[in-house]
PDB file of C-alpha atoms in Angstrom:
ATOM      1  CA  UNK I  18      39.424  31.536   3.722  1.00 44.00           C
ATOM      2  CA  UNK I  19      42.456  33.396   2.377  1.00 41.00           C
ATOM      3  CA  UNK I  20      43.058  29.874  -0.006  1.00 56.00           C
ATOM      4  CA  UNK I  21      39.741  29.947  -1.782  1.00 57.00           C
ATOM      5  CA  UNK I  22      40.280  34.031  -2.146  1.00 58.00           C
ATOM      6  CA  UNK I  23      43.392  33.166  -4.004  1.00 57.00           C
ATOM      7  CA  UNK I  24      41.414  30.431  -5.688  1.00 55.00           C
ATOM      8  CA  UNK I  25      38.670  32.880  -6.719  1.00 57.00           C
ATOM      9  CA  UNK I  26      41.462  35.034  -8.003  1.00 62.00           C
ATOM     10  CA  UNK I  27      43.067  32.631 -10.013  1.00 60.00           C
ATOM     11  CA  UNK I  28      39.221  31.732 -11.047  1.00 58.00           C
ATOM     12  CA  UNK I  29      38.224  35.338 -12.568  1.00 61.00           C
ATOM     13  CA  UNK I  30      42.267  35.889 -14.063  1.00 65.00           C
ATOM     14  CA  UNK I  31      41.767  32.415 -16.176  1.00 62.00           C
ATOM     15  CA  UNK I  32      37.881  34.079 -17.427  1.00 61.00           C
ATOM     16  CA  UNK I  33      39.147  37.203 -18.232  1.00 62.00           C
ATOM     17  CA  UNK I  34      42.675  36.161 -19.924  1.00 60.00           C
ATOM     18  CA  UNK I  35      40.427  34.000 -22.368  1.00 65.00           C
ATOM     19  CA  UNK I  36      37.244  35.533 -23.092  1.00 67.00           C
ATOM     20  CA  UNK I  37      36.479  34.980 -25.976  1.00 73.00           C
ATOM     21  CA  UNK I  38      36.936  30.476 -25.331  1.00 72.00           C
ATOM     22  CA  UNK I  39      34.865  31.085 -22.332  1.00 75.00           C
ATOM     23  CA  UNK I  40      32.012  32.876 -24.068  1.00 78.00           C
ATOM     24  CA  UNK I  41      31.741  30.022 -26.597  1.00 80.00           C
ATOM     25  CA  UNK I  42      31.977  27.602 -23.491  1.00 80.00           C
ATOM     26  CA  UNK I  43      28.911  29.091 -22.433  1.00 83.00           C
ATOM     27  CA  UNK I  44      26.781  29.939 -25.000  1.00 86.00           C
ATOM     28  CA  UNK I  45      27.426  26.142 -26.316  1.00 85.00           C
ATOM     29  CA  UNK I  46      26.405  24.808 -22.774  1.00 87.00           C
ATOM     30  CA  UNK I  47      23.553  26.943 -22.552  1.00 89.00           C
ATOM     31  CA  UNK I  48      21.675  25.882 -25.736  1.00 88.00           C
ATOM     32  CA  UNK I  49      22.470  22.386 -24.297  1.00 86.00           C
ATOM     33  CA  UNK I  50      20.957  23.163 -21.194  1.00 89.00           C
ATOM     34  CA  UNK I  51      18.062  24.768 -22.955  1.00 90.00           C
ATOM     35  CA  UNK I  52      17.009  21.383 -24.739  1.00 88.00           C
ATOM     36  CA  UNK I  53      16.971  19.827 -21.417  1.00 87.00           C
ATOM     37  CA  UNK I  54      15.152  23.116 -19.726  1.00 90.00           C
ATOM     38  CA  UNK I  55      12.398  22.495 -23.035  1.00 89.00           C
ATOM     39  CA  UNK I  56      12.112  18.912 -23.110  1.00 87.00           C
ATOM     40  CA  UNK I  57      11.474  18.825 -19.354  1.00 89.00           C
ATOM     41  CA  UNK I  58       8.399  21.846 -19.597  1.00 90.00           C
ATOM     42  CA  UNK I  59       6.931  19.373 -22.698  1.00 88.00           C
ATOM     43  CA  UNK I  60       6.885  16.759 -19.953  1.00 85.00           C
ATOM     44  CA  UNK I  61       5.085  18.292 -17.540  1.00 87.00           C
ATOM     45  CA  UNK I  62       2.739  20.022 -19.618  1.00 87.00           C
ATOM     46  CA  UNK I  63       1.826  16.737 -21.654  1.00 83.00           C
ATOM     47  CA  UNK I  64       1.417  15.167 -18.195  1.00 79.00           C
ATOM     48  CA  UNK I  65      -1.196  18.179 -16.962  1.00 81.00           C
ATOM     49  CA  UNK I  66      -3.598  17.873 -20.104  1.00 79.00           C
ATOM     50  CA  UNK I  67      -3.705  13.998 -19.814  1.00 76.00           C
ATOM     51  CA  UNK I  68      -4.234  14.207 -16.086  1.00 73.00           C
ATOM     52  CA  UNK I  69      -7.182  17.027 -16.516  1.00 71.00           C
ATOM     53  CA  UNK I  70      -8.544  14.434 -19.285  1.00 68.00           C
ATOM     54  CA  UNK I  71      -8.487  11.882 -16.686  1.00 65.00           C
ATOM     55  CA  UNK I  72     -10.500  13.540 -13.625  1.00 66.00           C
ATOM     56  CA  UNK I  73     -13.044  11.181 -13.803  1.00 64.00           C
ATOM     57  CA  UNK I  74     -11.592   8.135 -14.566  1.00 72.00           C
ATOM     58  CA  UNK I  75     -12.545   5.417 -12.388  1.00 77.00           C
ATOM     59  CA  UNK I  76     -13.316   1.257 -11.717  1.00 84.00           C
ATOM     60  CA  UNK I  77     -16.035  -0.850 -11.304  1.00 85.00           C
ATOM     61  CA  UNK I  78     -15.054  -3.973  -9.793  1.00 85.00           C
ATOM     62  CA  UNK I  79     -17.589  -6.700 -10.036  1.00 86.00           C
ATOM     63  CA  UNK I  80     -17.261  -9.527  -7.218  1.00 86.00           C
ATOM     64  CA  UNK I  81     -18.532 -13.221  -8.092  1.00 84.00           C
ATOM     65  CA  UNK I  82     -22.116 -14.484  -6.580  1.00 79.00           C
ATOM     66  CA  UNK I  83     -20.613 -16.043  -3.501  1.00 78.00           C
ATOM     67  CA  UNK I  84     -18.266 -13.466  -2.037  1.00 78.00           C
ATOM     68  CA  UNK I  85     -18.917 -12.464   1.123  1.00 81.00           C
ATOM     69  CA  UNK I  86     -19.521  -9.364   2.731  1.00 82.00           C
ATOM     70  CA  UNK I  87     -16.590  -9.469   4.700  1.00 85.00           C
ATOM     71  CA  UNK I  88     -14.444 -10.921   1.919  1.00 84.00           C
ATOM     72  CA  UNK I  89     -15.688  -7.435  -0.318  1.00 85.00           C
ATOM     73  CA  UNK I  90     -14.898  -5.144   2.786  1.00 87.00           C
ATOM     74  CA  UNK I  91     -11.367  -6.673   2.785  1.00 88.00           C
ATOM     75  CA  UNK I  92     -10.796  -6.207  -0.569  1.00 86.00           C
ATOM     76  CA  UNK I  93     -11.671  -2.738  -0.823  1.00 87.00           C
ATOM     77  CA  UNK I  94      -9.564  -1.826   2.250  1.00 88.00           C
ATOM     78  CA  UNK I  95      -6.755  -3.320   0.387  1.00 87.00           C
ATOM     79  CA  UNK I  96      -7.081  -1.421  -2.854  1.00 85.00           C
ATOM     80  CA  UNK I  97      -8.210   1.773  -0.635  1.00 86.00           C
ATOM     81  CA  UNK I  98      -4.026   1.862   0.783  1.00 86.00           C
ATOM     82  CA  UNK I  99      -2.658   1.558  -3.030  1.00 85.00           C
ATOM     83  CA  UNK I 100      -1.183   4.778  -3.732  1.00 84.00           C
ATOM     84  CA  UNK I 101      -3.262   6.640  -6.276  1.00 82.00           C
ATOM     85  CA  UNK I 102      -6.571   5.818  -5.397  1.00 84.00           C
ATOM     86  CA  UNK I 103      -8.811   8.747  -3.832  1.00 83.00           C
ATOM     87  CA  UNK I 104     -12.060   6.959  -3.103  1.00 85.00           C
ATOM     88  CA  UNK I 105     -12.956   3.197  -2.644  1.00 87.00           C
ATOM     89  CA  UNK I 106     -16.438   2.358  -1.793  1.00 87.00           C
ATOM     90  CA  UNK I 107     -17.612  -1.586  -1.573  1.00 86.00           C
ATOM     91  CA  UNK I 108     -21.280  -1.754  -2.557  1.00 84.00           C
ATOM     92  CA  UNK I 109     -22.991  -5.083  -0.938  1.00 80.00           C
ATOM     93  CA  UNK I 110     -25.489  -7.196  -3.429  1.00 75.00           C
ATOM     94  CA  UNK I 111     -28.299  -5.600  -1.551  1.00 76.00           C
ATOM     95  CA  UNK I 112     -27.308  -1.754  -1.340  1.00 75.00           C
ATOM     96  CA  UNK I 113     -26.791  -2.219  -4.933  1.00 69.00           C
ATOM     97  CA  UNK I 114     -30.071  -3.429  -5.300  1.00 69.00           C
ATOM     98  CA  UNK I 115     -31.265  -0.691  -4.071  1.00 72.00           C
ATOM     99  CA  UNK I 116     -29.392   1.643  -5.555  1.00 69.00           C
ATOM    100  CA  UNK I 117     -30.927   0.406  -8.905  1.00 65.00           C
ATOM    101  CA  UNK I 118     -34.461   0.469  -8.075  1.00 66.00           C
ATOM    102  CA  UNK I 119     -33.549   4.231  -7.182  1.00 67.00           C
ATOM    103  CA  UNK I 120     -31.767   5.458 -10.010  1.00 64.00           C
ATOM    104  CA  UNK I 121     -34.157   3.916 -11.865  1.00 58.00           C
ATOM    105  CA  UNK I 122     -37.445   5.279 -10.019  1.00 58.00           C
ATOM    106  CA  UNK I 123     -38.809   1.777  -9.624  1.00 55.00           C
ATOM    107  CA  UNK I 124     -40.798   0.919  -6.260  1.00 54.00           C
ATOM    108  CA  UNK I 125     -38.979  -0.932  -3.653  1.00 52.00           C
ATOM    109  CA  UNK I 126     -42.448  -3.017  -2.862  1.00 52.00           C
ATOM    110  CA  UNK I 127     -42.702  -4.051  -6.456  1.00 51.00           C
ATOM    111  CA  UNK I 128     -39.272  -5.510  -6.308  1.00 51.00           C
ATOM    112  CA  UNK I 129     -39.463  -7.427  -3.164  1.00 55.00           C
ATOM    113  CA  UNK I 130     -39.277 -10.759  -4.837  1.00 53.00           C
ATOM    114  CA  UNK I 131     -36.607 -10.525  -7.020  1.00 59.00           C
ATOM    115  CA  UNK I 132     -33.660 -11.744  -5.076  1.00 57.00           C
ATOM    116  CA  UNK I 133     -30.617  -9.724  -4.012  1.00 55.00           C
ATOM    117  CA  UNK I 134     -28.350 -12.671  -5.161  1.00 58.00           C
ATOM    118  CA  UNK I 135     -29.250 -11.225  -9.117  1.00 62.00           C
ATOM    119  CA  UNK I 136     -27.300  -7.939  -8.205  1.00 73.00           C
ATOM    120  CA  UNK I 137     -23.765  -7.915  -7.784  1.00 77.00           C
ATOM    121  CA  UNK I 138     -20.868  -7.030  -5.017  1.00 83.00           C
ATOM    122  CA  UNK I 139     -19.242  -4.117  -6.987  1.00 85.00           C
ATOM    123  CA  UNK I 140     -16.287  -1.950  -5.486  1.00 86.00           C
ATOM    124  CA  UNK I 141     -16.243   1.848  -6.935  1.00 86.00           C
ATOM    125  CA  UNK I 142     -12.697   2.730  -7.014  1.00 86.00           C
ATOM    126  CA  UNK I 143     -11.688   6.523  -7.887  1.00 84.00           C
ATOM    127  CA  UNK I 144      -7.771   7.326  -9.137  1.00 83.00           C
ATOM    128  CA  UNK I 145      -6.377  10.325  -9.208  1.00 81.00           C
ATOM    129  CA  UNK I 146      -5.229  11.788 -12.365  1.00 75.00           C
ATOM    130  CA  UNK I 147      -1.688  11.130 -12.143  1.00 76.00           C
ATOM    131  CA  UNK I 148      -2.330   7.775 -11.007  1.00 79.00           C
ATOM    132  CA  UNK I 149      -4.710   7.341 -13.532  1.00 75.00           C
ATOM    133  CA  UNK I 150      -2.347   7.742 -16.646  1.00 74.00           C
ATOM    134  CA  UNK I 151       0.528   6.549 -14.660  1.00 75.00           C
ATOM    135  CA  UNK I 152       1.571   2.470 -16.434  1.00 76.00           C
ATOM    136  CA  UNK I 153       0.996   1.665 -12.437  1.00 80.00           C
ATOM    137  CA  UNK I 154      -2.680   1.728 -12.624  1.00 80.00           C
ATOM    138  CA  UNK I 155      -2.496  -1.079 -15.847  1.00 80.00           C
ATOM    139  CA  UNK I 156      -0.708  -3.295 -13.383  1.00 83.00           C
ATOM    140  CA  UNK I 157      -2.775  -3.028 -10.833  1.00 84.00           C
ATOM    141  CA  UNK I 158      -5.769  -3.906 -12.701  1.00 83.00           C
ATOM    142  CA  UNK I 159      -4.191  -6.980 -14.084  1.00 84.00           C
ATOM    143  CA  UNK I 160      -3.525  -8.041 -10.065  1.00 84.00           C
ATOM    144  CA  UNK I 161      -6.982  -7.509  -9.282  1.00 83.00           C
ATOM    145  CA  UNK I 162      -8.164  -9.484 -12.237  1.00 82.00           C
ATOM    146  CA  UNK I 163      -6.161 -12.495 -10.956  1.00 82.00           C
ATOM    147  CA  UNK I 164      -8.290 -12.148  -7.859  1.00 79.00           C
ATOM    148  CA  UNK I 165     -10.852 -15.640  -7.485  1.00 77.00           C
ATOM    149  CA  UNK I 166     -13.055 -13.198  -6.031  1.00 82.00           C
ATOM    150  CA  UNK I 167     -13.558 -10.928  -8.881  1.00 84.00           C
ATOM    151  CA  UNK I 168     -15.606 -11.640 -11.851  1.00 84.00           C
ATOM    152  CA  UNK I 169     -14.877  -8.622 -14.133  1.00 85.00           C
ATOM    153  CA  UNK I 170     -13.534  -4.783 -13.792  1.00 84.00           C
ATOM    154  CA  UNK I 171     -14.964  -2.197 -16.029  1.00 81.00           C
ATOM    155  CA  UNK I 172     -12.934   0.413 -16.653  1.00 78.00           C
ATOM    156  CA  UNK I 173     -11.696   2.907 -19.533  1.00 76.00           C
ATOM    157  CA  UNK I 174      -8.611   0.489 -21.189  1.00 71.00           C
ATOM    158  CA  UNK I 175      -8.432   2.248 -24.516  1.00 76.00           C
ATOM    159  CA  UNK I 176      -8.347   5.753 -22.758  1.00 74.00           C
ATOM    160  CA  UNK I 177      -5.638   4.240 -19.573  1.00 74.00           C
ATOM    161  CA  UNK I 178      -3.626   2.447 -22.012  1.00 75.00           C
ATOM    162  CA  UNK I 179      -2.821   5.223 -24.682  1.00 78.00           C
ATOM    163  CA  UNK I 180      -2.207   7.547 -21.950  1.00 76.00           C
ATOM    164  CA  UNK I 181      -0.001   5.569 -20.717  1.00 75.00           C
ATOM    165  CA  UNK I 182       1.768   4.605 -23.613  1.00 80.00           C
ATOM    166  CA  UNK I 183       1.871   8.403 -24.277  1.00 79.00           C
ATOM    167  CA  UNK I 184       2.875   9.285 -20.782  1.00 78.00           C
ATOM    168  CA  UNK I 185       5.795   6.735 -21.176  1.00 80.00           C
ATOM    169  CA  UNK I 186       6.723   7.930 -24.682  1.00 83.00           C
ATOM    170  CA  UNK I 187       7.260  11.333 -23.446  1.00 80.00           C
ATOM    171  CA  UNK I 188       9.493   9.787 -20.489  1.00 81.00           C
ATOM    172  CA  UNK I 189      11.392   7.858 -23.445  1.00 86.00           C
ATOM    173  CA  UNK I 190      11.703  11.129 -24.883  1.00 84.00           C
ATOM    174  CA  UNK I 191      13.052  13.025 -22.066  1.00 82.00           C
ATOM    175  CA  UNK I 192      15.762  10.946 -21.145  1.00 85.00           C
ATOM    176  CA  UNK I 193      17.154  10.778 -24.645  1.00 86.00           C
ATOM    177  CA  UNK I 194      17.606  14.820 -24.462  1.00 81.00           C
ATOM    178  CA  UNK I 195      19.166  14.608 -20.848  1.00 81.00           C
ATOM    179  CA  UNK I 196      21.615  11.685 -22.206  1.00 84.00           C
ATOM    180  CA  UNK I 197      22.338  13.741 -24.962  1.00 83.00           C
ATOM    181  CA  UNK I 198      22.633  17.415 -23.229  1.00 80.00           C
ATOM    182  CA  UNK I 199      24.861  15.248 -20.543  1.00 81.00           C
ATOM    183  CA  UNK I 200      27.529  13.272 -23.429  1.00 83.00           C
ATOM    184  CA  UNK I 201      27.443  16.955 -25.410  1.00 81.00           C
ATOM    185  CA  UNK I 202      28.223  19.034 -22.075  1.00 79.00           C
ATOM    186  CA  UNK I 203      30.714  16.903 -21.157  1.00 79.00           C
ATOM    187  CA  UNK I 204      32.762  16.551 -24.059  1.00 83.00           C
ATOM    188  CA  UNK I 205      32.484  20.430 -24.943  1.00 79.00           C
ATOM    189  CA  UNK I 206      33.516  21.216 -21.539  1.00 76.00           C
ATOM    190  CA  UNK I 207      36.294  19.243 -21.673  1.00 79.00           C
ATOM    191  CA  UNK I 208      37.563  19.875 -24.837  1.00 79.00           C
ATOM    192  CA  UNK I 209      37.436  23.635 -24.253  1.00 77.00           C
ATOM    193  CA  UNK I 210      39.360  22.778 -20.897  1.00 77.00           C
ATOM    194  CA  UNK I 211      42.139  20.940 -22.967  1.00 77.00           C
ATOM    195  CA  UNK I 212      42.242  23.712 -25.612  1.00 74.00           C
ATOM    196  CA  UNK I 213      42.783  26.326 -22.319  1.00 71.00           C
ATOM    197  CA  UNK I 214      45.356  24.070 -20.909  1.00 71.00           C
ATOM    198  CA  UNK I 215      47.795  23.633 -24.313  1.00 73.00           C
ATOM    199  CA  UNK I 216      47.182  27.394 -24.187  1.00 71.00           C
ATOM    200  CA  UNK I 217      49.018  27.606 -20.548  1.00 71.00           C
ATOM    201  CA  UNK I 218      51.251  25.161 -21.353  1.00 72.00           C
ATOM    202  CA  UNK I 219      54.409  27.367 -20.783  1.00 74.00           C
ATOM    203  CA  UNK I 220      52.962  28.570 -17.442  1.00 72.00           C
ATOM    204  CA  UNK I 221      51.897  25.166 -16.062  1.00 70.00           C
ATOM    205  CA  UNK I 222      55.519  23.944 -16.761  1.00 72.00           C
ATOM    206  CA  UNK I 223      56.829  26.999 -14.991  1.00 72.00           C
ATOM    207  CA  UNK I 224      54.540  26.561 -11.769  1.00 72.00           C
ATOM    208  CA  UNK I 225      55.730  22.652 -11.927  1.00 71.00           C
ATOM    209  CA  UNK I 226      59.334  23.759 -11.897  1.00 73.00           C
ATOM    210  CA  UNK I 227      58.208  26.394  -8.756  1.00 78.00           C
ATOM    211  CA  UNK I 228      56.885  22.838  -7.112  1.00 72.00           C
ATOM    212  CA  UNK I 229      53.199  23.246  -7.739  1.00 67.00           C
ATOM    213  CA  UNK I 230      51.016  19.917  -7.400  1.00 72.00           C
ATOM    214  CA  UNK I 231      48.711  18.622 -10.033  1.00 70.00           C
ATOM    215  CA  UNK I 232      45.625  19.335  -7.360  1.00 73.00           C
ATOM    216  CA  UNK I 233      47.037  23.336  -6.775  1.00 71.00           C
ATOM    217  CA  UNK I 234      46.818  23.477 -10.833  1.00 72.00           C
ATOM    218  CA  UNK I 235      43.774  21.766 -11.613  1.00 76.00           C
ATOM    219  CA  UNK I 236      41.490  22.864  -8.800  1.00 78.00           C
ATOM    220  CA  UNK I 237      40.893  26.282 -10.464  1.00 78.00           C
ATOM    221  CA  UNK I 238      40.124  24.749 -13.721  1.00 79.00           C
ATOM    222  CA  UNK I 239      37.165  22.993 -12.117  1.00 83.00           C
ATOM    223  CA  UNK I 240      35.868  25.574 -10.271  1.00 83.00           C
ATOM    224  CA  UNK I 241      35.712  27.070 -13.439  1.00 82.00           C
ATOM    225  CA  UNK I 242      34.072  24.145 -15.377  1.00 84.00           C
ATOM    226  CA  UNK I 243      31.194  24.141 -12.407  1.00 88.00           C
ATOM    227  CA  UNK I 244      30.997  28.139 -12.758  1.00 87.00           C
ATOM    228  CA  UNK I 245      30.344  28.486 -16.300  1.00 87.00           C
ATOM    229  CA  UNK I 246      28.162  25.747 -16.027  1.00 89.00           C
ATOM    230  CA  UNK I 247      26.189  26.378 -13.481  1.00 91.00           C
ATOM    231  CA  UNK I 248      25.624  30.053 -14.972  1.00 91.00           C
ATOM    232  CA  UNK I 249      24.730  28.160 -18.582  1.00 91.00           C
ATOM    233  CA  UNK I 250      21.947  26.222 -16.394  1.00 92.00           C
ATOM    234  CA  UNK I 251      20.703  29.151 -14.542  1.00 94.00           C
ATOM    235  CA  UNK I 252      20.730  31.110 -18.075  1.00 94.00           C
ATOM    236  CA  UNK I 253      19.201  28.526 -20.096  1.00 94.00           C
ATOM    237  CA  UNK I 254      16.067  28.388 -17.363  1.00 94.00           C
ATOM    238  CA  UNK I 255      16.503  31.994 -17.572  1.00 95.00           C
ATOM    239  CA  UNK I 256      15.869  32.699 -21.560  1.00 95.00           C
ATOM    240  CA  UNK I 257      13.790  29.462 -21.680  1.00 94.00           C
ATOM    241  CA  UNK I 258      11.171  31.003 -18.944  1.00 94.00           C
ATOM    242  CA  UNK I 259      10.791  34.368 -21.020  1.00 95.00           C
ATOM    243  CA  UNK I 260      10.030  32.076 -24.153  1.00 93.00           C
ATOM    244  CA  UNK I 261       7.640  30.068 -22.077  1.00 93.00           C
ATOM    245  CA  UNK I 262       5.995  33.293 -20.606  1.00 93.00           C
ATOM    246  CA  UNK I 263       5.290  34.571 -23.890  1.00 92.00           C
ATOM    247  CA  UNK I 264       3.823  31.525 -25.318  1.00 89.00           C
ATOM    248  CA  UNK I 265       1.559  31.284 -22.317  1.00 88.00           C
ATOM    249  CA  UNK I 266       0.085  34.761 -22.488  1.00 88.00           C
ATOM    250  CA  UNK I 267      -0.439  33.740 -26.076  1.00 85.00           C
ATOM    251  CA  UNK I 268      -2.214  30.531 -25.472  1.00 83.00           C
ATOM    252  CA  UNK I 269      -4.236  32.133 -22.660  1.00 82.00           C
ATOM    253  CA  UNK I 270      -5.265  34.670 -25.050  1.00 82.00           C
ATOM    254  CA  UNK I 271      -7.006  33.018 -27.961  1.00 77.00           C
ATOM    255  CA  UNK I 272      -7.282  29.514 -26.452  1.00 71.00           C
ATOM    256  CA  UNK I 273      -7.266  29.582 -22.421  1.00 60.00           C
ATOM    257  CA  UNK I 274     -10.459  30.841 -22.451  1.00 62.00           C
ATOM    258  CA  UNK I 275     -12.367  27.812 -24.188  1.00 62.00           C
ATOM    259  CA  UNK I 276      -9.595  25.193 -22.932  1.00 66.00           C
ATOM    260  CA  UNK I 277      -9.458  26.260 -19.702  1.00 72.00           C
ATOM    261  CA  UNK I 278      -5.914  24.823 -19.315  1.00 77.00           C
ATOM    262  CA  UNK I 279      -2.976  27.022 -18.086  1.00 82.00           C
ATOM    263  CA  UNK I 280       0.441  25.823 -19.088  1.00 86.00           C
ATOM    264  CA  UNK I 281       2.788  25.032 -16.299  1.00 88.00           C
ATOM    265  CA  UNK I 282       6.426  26.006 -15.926  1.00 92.00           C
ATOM    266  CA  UNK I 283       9.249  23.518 -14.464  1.00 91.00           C
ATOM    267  CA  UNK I 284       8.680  23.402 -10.861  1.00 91.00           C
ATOM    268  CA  UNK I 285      11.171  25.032  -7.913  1.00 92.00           C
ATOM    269  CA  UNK I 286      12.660  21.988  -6.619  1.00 92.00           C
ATOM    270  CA  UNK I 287      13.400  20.479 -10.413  1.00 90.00           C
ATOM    271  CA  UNK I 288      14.785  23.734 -11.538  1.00 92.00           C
ATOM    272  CA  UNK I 289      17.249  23.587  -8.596  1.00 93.00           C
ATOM    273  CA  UNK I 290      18.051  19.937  -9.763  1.00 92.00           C
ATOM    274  CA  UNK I 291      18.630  21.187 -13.369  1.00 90.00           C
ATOM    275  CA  UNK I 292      21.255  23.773 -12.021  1.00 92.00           C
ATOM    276  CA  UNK I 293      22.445  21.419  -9.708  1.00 92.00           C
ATOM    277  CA  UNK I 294      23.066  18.839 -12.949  1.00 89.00           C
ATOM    278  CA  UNK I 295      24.987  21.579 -14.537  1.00 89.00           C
ATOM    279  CA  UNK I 296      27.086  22.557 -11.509  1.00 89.00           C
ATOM    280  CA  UNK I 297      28.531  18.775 -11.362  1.00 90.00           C
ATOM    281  CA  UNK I 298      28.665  17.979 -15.483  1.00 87.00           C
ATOM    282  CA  UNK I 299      31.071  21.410 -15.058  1.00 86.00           C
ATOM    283  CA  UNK I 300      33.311  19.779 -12.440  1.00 86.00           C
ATOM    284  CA  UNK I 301      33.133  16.284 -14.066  1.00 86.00           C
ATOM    285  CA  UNK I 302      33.951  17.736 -17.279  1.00 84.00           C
ATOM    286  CA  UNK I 303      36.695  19.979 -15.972  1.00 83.00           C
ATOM    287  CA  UNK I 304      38.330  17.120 -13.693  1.00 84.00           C
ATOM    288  CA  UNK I 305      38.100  14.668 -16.907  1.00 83.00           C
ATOM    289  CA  UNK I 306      40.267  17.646 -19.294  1.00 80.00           C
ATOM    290  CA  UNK I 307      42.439  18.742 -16.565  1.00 80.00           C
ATOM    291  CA  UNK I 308      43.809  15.307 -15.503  1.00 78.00           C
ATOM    292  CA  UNK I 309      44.377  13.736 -19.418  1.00 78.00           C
ATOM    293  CA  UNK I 310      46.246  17.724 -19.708  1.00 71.00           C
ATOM    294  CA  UNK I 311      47.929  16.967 -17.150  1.00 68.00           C
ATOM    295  CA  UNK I 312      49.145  13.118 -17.784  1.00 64.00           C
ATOM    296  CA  UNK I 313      47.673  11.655 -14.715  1.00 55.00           C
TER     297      UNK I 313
END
C-alpha cells in the first residue's frame, strides 16, 4: 500500500513538473480516441437503419414434388436452430393448397379435383434484422440451395446482398480508424515518453548511481502512459457524446418525426472496451519509450 502511495506520488510530481508535454499528450490522444469514439457510433447507427429496413425480410423455400412430409419437417427443424432465424414454419403440399384457395376466396368443393401434388412443400423462414443484413444469411442460403430437396428459395438478393456489402464496408471502415487511432497512439505516446525521459536524464543517472532498477524507474512512467490515456478515452467519449446529443435532438426535431428512427449512442459494455483500449495502448506505449530510454 505505502509502495503504490509513493508510486502515485512520483505519478502526479512527473504531471505537474511537465505540464505543458502532458497537456499536448492528451489533447493529441484524445482527438485520436475521438475518431475511434465517431467511427464506432457511424457503425452502429448504419447497422440500426439497415436492420429497421429489414423487419420483414424473409424466405420462401420451395421443396421438389417428391419430398416427403417428414423429410420437410426435418428440414425446417434444422434451419429453425440457425442463429438468426425467428420463425420457421414448413407448409405441406396440401395445407398450401389450401391456403391458396383461401387467400384467394375460391371454394374448396370446386377444387377437389385438382391434385395436391400441383402445390408445393414451401418452408416460411423469418430472420431477424441483424441476421438479415448480416453476410451470414448469404451463406446460408447458398447451403440450402445445395440441398437435393429444394427446388428454389425466393428471397430479397438485391436488398440482402447490398446490405451486406454495406454492412461489411462499414466494418472495413471501422477497423481502418482503430488501426490507425492504435499505430498514432502508440507512437505519440511514446515519443512524448522519450522526449520526458532525455528531459530527466540527469536525474535518472543520479537515481542509477543511488542503485535504482530499471523496473523502480520505469514503472511510474507507465502508470502515467495508462493515466493520460485512459482519461483521453474517457474524454473523447465524453466531448463525442455532447456532439452526438446535439445532433440527435436535431435530427429528432425536423426529421424523427416522419423517420421514426432515433439515433443510437455506443453501448455500455463497448464504451468500457474503448477505455479499456486506451488504458493498455498507454502502458504499451509507455513500456515501449521507457525501455529504448532506458537501453534495455
Amino acid at each position: 500500500m505505502m509502495k503504490m502511495g509513493i508510486l502515485l506520488q512520483k505519478l502526479f510530481r512527473n504531471i505537474k513538473a511537465d505540464l505543458k508535454s502532458t497537456g499536448i499528450n492528451l489533447c493529441i490522444l484524445t482527438v485520436s480516441f475521438i475518431t475511434l469514439v465517431v467511427s464506432t457510433v457511424l457503425m452502429i447507427n448504419i447497422a440500426k437503419v439497415l436492420s429497421g429496413m429489414s423487419k420483414n425480410l424473409g424466405l420462401t423455400i420451395y421443396l421438389k414434388e417428391n419430398t416427403s412430409t417428414e423429410d420437410g419437417t426435418r428440414i425446417a427443424n434444422a434451419i429453425r436452430k440457425i442463429h438468426g432465424t425467428t420463425e420457421v414454419k414448413f407448409i405441406s403440399s396440401e395445407n398450401f393448397k389450401k391456403k391458396f384457395l383461401n387467400k384467394n376466396n375460391l371454394g374448396l368443393d370446386s377444387t377437389d379435383s385438382i391434385p395436391s401434388s400441383v402445390f408445393p412443400s414451401i418452408i416460411e423462414v423469418s430472420v431477424s434484422p441483424d441476421f438479415a443484413i448480416s453476410p451470414s444469411l448469404l451463406s446460408m442460403i447458398q447451403k440450402l440451395k445445395k440441398l437435393g430437396t429444394i427446388e428454389d428459395i425466393e428471397f430479397n438478393e438485391n436488398w440482402i446482398k447490398n446490405s451486406a456489402r454495406i454492412f461489411k464496408i462499414a466494418w472495413v471502415i471501422l477497423l481502418v480508424f482503430t488501426a490507425m487511432m492504435v499505430f498514432s497512439s502508440l507512437i505519440v505516446q511514446s515519443n512524448m515518453i522519450q522526449l520526458g525521459f532525455s528531459k530527466k536524464k540527469k536525474e535518472i543517472e543520479v537515481m542509477r548511481l543511488c542503485g535504482a532498477t530499471n523496473s523502480f524507474i520505469e514503472t511510474p512512467v507507465i502508470i502515467e502512459g495508462f493515466f493520460i490515456a485512459t482519461l483521453s478515452s474517457i474524454l473523447s467519449i465524453f466531448l463525442t457524446y455532447i456532439l452526438f446529443s446535439l445532433i440527435k435532438n436535431w435530427f429528432l426535431s425536423n426529421v424523427g418525426q416522419i423517420s421514426n428512427f432515433e439515433p443510437a449512442f455506443v453501448p455500455l459494455p463497448l464504451t468500457l472496451l474503448i477505455i479499456i483500449i486506451g488504458g493498455l495502448i498507454g502502458m504499451s506505449g509507455a513500456y515501449i519509450a521507457s525501455r529504448k530510454s532506458l537501453g534495455v
